[in-house]
Short mmCIF file of C-alpha atoms in Angstrom, two decimals:
data_model
loop_
_atom_site.label_atom_id
_atom_site.label_comp_id
_atom_site.label_asym_id
_atom_site.label_seq_id
_atom_site.Cartn_x
_atom_site.Cartn_y
_atom_site.Cartn_z
CA MET A 1 52.86 34.13 154.07
CA ASP A 2 55.70 34.49 156.54
CA PRO A 3 58.56 36.87 155.70
CA ASN A 4 61.14 34.11 155.25
CA ALA A 5 58.95 32.42 152.65
CA LEU A 6 58.40 35.74 150.87
CA ALA A 7 62.13 36.40 150.94
CA ASP A 8 62.78 32.98 149.42
CA LEU A 9 60.27 33.63 146.64
CA LEU A 10 61.86 36.95 145.81
CA THR A 11 65.30 35.32 145.95
CA GLU A 12 64.29 32.76 143.35
CA GLU A 13 63.13 35.53 141.04
CA LEU A 14 66.41 37.35 141.54
CA ARG A 15 68.47 34.21 140.99
CA ALA A 16 66.60 33.39 137.79
CA VAL A 17 67.83 36.54 136.03
CA GLY A 18 71.39 36.37 137.34
CA ASP A 19 74.51 35.94 135.22
CA PRO A 20 77.41 33.90 136.69
CA ASP A 21 80.02 35.82 134.69
CA ARG A 22 78.64 39.14 135.87
CA ALA A 23 78.50 37.76 139.43
CA ALA A 24 82.24 37.12 139.41
CA GLN A 25 82.93 40.57 137.97
CA GLU A 26 80.71 42.34 140.49
CA LYS A 27 82.25 40.49 143.41
CA ALA A 28 85.73 41.47 142.28
CA TYR A 29 84.75 45.07 141.52
CA LEU A 30 83.09 45.65 144.89
CA LYS A 31 85.76 43.61 146.73
CA SER A 32 82.95 42.05 148.71
CA GLU A 33 82.65 38.86 150.71
CA LEU A 34 78.98 38.62 149.78
CA GLU A 35 77.59 36.08 147.34
CA PHE A 36 76.42 37.49 144.00
CA PHE A 37 73.82 36.21 141.54
CA GLY A 38 75.08 38.61 138.88
CA GLU A 39 72.50 41.19 137.91
CA SER A 40 72.46 44.95 137.61
CA VAL A 41 70.94 47.21 140.24
CA TRP A 42 68.42 48.24 137.58
CA GLU A 43 67.36 44.59 137.25
CA ILE A 44 67.13 44.17 141.02
CA ARG A 45 64.90 47.23 141.16
CA ARG A 46 62.71 45.88 138.36
CA VAL A 47 62.24 42.53 140.09
CA ALA A 48 61.55 44.13 143.48
CA LYS A 49 59.01 46.57 142.03
CA ALA A 50 57.21 43.77 140.17
CA PHE A 51 57.21 41.69 143.33
CA VAL A 52 55.61 44.52 145.32
CA SER A 53 53.01 45.31 142.66
CA GLY A 54 51.94 41.67 142.56
CA ALA A 55 51.42 41.33 146.31
CA LYS A 56 49.03 42.87 148.82
CA PRO A 57 50.20 46.18 150.32
CA LEU A 58 52.74 45.81 153.10
CA THR A 59 52.22 47.22 156.57
CA HIS A 60 55.15 48.76 158.38
CA ASP A 61 55.75 45.58 160.36
CA ASP A 62 55.45 43.44 157.22
CA LEU A 63 58.02 45.60 155.48
CA VAL A 64 60.52 45.45 158.36
CA ALA A 65 60.12 41.70 158.70
CA LEU A 66 60.67 41.13 154.98
CA VAL A 67 63.68 43.47 154.90
CA GLU A 68 65.27 41.69 157.84
CA ALA A 69 64.59 38.26 156.28
CA LEU A 70 66.22 39.30 153.01
CA TRP A 71 69.16 40.94 154.75
CA ALA A 72 69.85 37.89 156.91
CA GLU A 73 71.49 36.02 154.02
CA PRO A 74 74.89 37.30 152.79
CA VAL A 75 73.75 37.74 149.19
CA PHE A 76 74.19 41.11 147.51
CA GLU A 77 71.00 40.93 145.45
CA ARG A 78 68.90 40.03 148.50
CA ARG A 79 70.35 42.93 150.46
CA MET A 80 69.95 45.39 147.62
CA ALA A 81 66.36 44.21 147.15
CA SER A 82 65.72 44.95 150.83
CA VAL A 83 67.04 48.47 150.29
CA VAL A 84 64.76 48.89 147.27
CA LEU A 85 61.77 47.71 149.32
CA LEU A 86 62.51 50.40 151.91
CA GLU A 87 62.86 52.96 149.13
CA LEU A 88 59.50 51.93 147.64
CA HIS A 89 57.65 52.51 150.93
CA PRO A 90 58.73 55.97 152.14
CA LYS A 91 55.40 56.68 153.83
CA LEU A 92 55.86 53.70 156.13
CA LEU A 93 59.21 54.89 157.45
CA THR A 94 59.78 57.31 160.33
CA PRO A 95 62.71 58.35 162.54
CA ALA A 96 61.82 55.37 164.72
CA ASP A 97 63.25 53.17 161.95
CA MET A 98 66.68 54.79 162.06
CA PRO A 99 68.17 52.19 164.46
CA LEU A 100 67.31 49.43 161.97
CA ILE A 101 68.75 51.41 159.07
CA GLU A 102 71.88 52.20 161.07
CA ARG A 103 72.42 48.48 161.57
CA LEU A 104 72.02 47.86 157.85
CA VAL A 105 74.56 50.58 157.03
CA ARG A 106 77.05 49.12 159.52
CA GLU A 107 76.65 45.67 158.03
CA SER A 108 76.80 46.79 154.39
CA LEU A 109 80.59 47.05 154.09
CA THR A 110 80.32 48.27 150.49
CA TRP A 111 79.49 51.63 148.97
CA ALA A 112 76.86 50.06 146.71
CA LEU A 113 74.58 49.31 149.66
CA VAL A 114 75.61 52.20 151.89
CA ASP A 115 74.98 54.81 149.19
CA ALA A 116 71.56 53.44 148.30
CA LEU A 117 70.53 53.39 151.96
CA ALA A 118 71.84 56.91 152.53
CA THR A 119 70.52 58.68 149.44
CA ASP A 120 67.27 56.81 148.79
CA VAL A 121 66.10 55.68 152.23
CA ILE A 122 67.61 57.91 154.92
CA GLY A 123 67.29 60.93 152.65
CA GLY A 124 63.56 60.37 152.42
CA ILE A 125 63.12 60.14 156.18
CA LEU A 126 65.31 63.23 156.64
CA THR A 127 63.17 65.18 154.19
CA SER A 128 60.02 64.31 156.14
CA SER A 129 61.48 64.67 159.65
CA PRO A 130 64.50 67.00 159.48
CA LEU A 131 64.85 67.82 163.16
CA GLU A 132 64.81 64.25 164.46
CA VAL A 133 67.00 62.78 161.73
CA THR A 134 69.52 65.64 161.71
CA ALA A 135 70.31 64.85 165.34
CA VAL A 136 70.97 61.23 164.39
CA LEU A 137 73.16 62.18 161.43
CA ASP A 138 75.17 64.59 163.58
CA ARG A 139 75.95 61.67 165.88
CA TRP A 140 76.84 59.48 162.91
CA SER A 141 79.29 62.08 161.61
CA THR A 142 81.70 61.39 164.48
CA ASP A 143 81.35 57.61 164.43
CA PRO A 144 84.53 55.49 164.11
CA ASP A 145 82.90 53.58 161.22
CA PHE A 146 83.64 55.56 158.05
CA TRP A 147 80.62 54.05 156.29
CA ILE A 148 78.39 55.61 158.95
CA CYS A 149 80.19 58.93 158.47
CA ARG A 150 79.74 58.68 154.69
CA ALA A 151 76.02 58.01 155.14
CA SER A 152 75.69 61.11 157.34
CA LEU A 153 76.91 63.16 154.37
CA LEU A 154 75.11 61.48 151.48
CA ALA A 155 71.77 61.43 153.30
CA GLU A 156 71.61 65.18 152.69
CA LEU A 157 71.48 64.79 148.90
CA GLN A 158 67.73 64.26 148.61
CA PRO A 159 66.65 67.27 150.73
CA LEU A 160 69.35 69.46 149.19
CA ARG A 161 68.10 68.69 145.70
CA LYS A 162 64.77 70.06 146.90
CA GLY A 163 66.32 73.26 148.17
CA GLY A 164 66.93 72.15 151.75
CA ASP A 165 69.19 73.76 154.34
CA LEU A 166 72.86 73.31 153.44
CA GLY A 167 74.05 74.09 156.97
CA PRO A 168 73.96 70.59 158.51
CA PHE A 169 75.95 69.09 155.64
CA LEU A 170 78.53 71.90 155.66
CA ARG A 171 78.99 71.55 159.41
CA ARG A 172 79.73 67.83 159.10
CA ALA A 173 81.83 68.27 155.97
CA ASP A 174 84.02 70.88 157.64
CA ALA A 175 84.70 68.53 160.55
CA MET A 176 85.63 65.74 158.12
CA LEU A 177 87.51 67.80 155.53
CA ASP A 178 90.93 66.65 156.75
CA GLU A 179 89.86 62.98 156.72
CA LYS A 180 92.20 60.69 154.77
CA GLU A 181 89.57 58.07 153.93
CA PHE A 182 88.77 58.16 150.19
CA PHE A 183 85.08 57.39 150.65
CA ILE A 184 84.67 60.38 152.97
CA ARG A 185 86.58 62.71 150.64
CA LYS A 186 84.53 61.53 147.68
CA ALA A 187 81.23 61.96 149.54
CA ILE A 188 82.01 65.57 150.48
CA GLY A 189 82.87 66.36 146.87
CA TRP A 190 79.82 64.53 145.54
CA VAL A 191 77.36 66.54 147.63
CA LEU A 192 79.11 69.82 146.82
CA ARG A 193 79.02 68.92 143.13
CA GLU A 194 75.27 68.33 143.23
CA VAL A 195 74.59 71.52 145.17
CA GLY A 196 76.82 73.42 142.74
CA LYS A 197 74.42 72.67 139.89
CA ARG A 198 71.74 74.92 141.42
CA ARG A 199 73.46 76.95 144.14
CA PRO A 200 77.00 77.54 142.89
CA GLU A 201 77.54 80.72 144.88
CA GLU A 202 77.04 78.84 148.17
CA VAL A 203 79.54 76.17 147.16
CA VAL A 204 82.12 78.76 146.08
CA ALA A 205 81.70 80.71 149.32
CA TRP A 206 82.26 77.59 151.42
CA VAL A 207 85.08 76.02 149.42
CA ALA A 208 87.15 79.19 148.89
CA PRO A 209 88.54 79.52 152.44
CA ARG A 210 89.14 75.76 152.60
CA THR A 211 91.02 75.01 149.37
CA HIS A 212 94.23 74.42 151.33
CA ARG A 213 92.52 71.76 153.46
CA ALA A 214 90.43 69.89 150.90
CA SER A 215 91.70 66.79 149.09
CA GLY A 216 92.12 66.53 145.34
CA VAL A 217 89.15 64.22 144.94
CA THR A 218 86.94 66.58 146.96
CA MET A 219 88.03 69.60 144.94
CA ARG A 220 87.65 67.96 141.53
CA GLU A 221 84.12 66.90 142.37
CA ALA A 222 83.16 70.18 144.04
CA VAL A 223 84.09 72.44 141.10
CA LYS A 224 82.65 70.25 138.35
CA TYR A 225 79.52 72.34 137.71
CA LEU A 226 80.73 75.72 138.96
CA PRO A 227 81.23 78.66 136.57
CA SER A 228 84.60 78.17 134.90
CA VAL A 229 86.10 81.34 136.37
CA ASP A 230 85.27 80.15 139.90
CA ALA A 231 86.40 76.59 139.24
CA GLU A 232 89.75 77.75 137.89
CA ARG A 233 90.31 80.14 140.79
CA LEU A 234 89.54 77.48 143.38
CA MET A 235 91.68 74.82 141.73
CA ALA A 236 94.61 77.22 141.37
CA ALA A 237 94.44 77.94 145.09
CA TYR A 238 94.24 74.22 145.86
CA ARG A 239 97.32 73.48 143.77
CA GLU A 240 99.19 76.27 145.55
CA HIS A 241 98.13 74.99 148.99
CA ARG A 242 96.47 78.24 149.97
CA ALA A 243 92.99 79.51 150.70
CA ALA A 244 91.27 81.11 147.74
#
């Protein structure tokens, strides 16, 4: 069956479990111009997984065609389902797919899609091909589009949770630490928070000389799982506008 027909079938399944009241709430919450059927991301994932399990295995080209067909319509659930399909087929994706994923990030215009693409899809490709993807993310980190910059930070979450090199993230975060955009500030703090769960000493060492530069949202996230003595010392320095 052609990808447009498959996309329409999946759309009908998504629409069938939607809730009009939730659709209005989600649209308002995300401040999005997209259409919404009104279902949770968990429900979208469930429908997409069932759809995949009930069909023959997709080739790389099948996957890309179906993703592009779903994405073509300005419907949140269709676009999130396309992200889930990419997430469900990590072995089919390589650095050669980064131009497609970059386009999807640029067209997302909402953290709900950007974050899923960054953490679940790009993060997987980065884990498998660190050298090639790191070069792409370094380029993204200086892009005028703050969603692309945010993705360059959050893509590091998956490899970092597996003990990956913290250097590339810290390099980008340092360059963006003075950024005024909330979604950049939040992303820096989010990654530091997650790293702090397992490698607190590295987070403390990096944050301490930068407490006078970091934003409040970055700091509050970064210290969340640090030892209390370190968290208090860093926050005191932040409040006093000095390096710790």
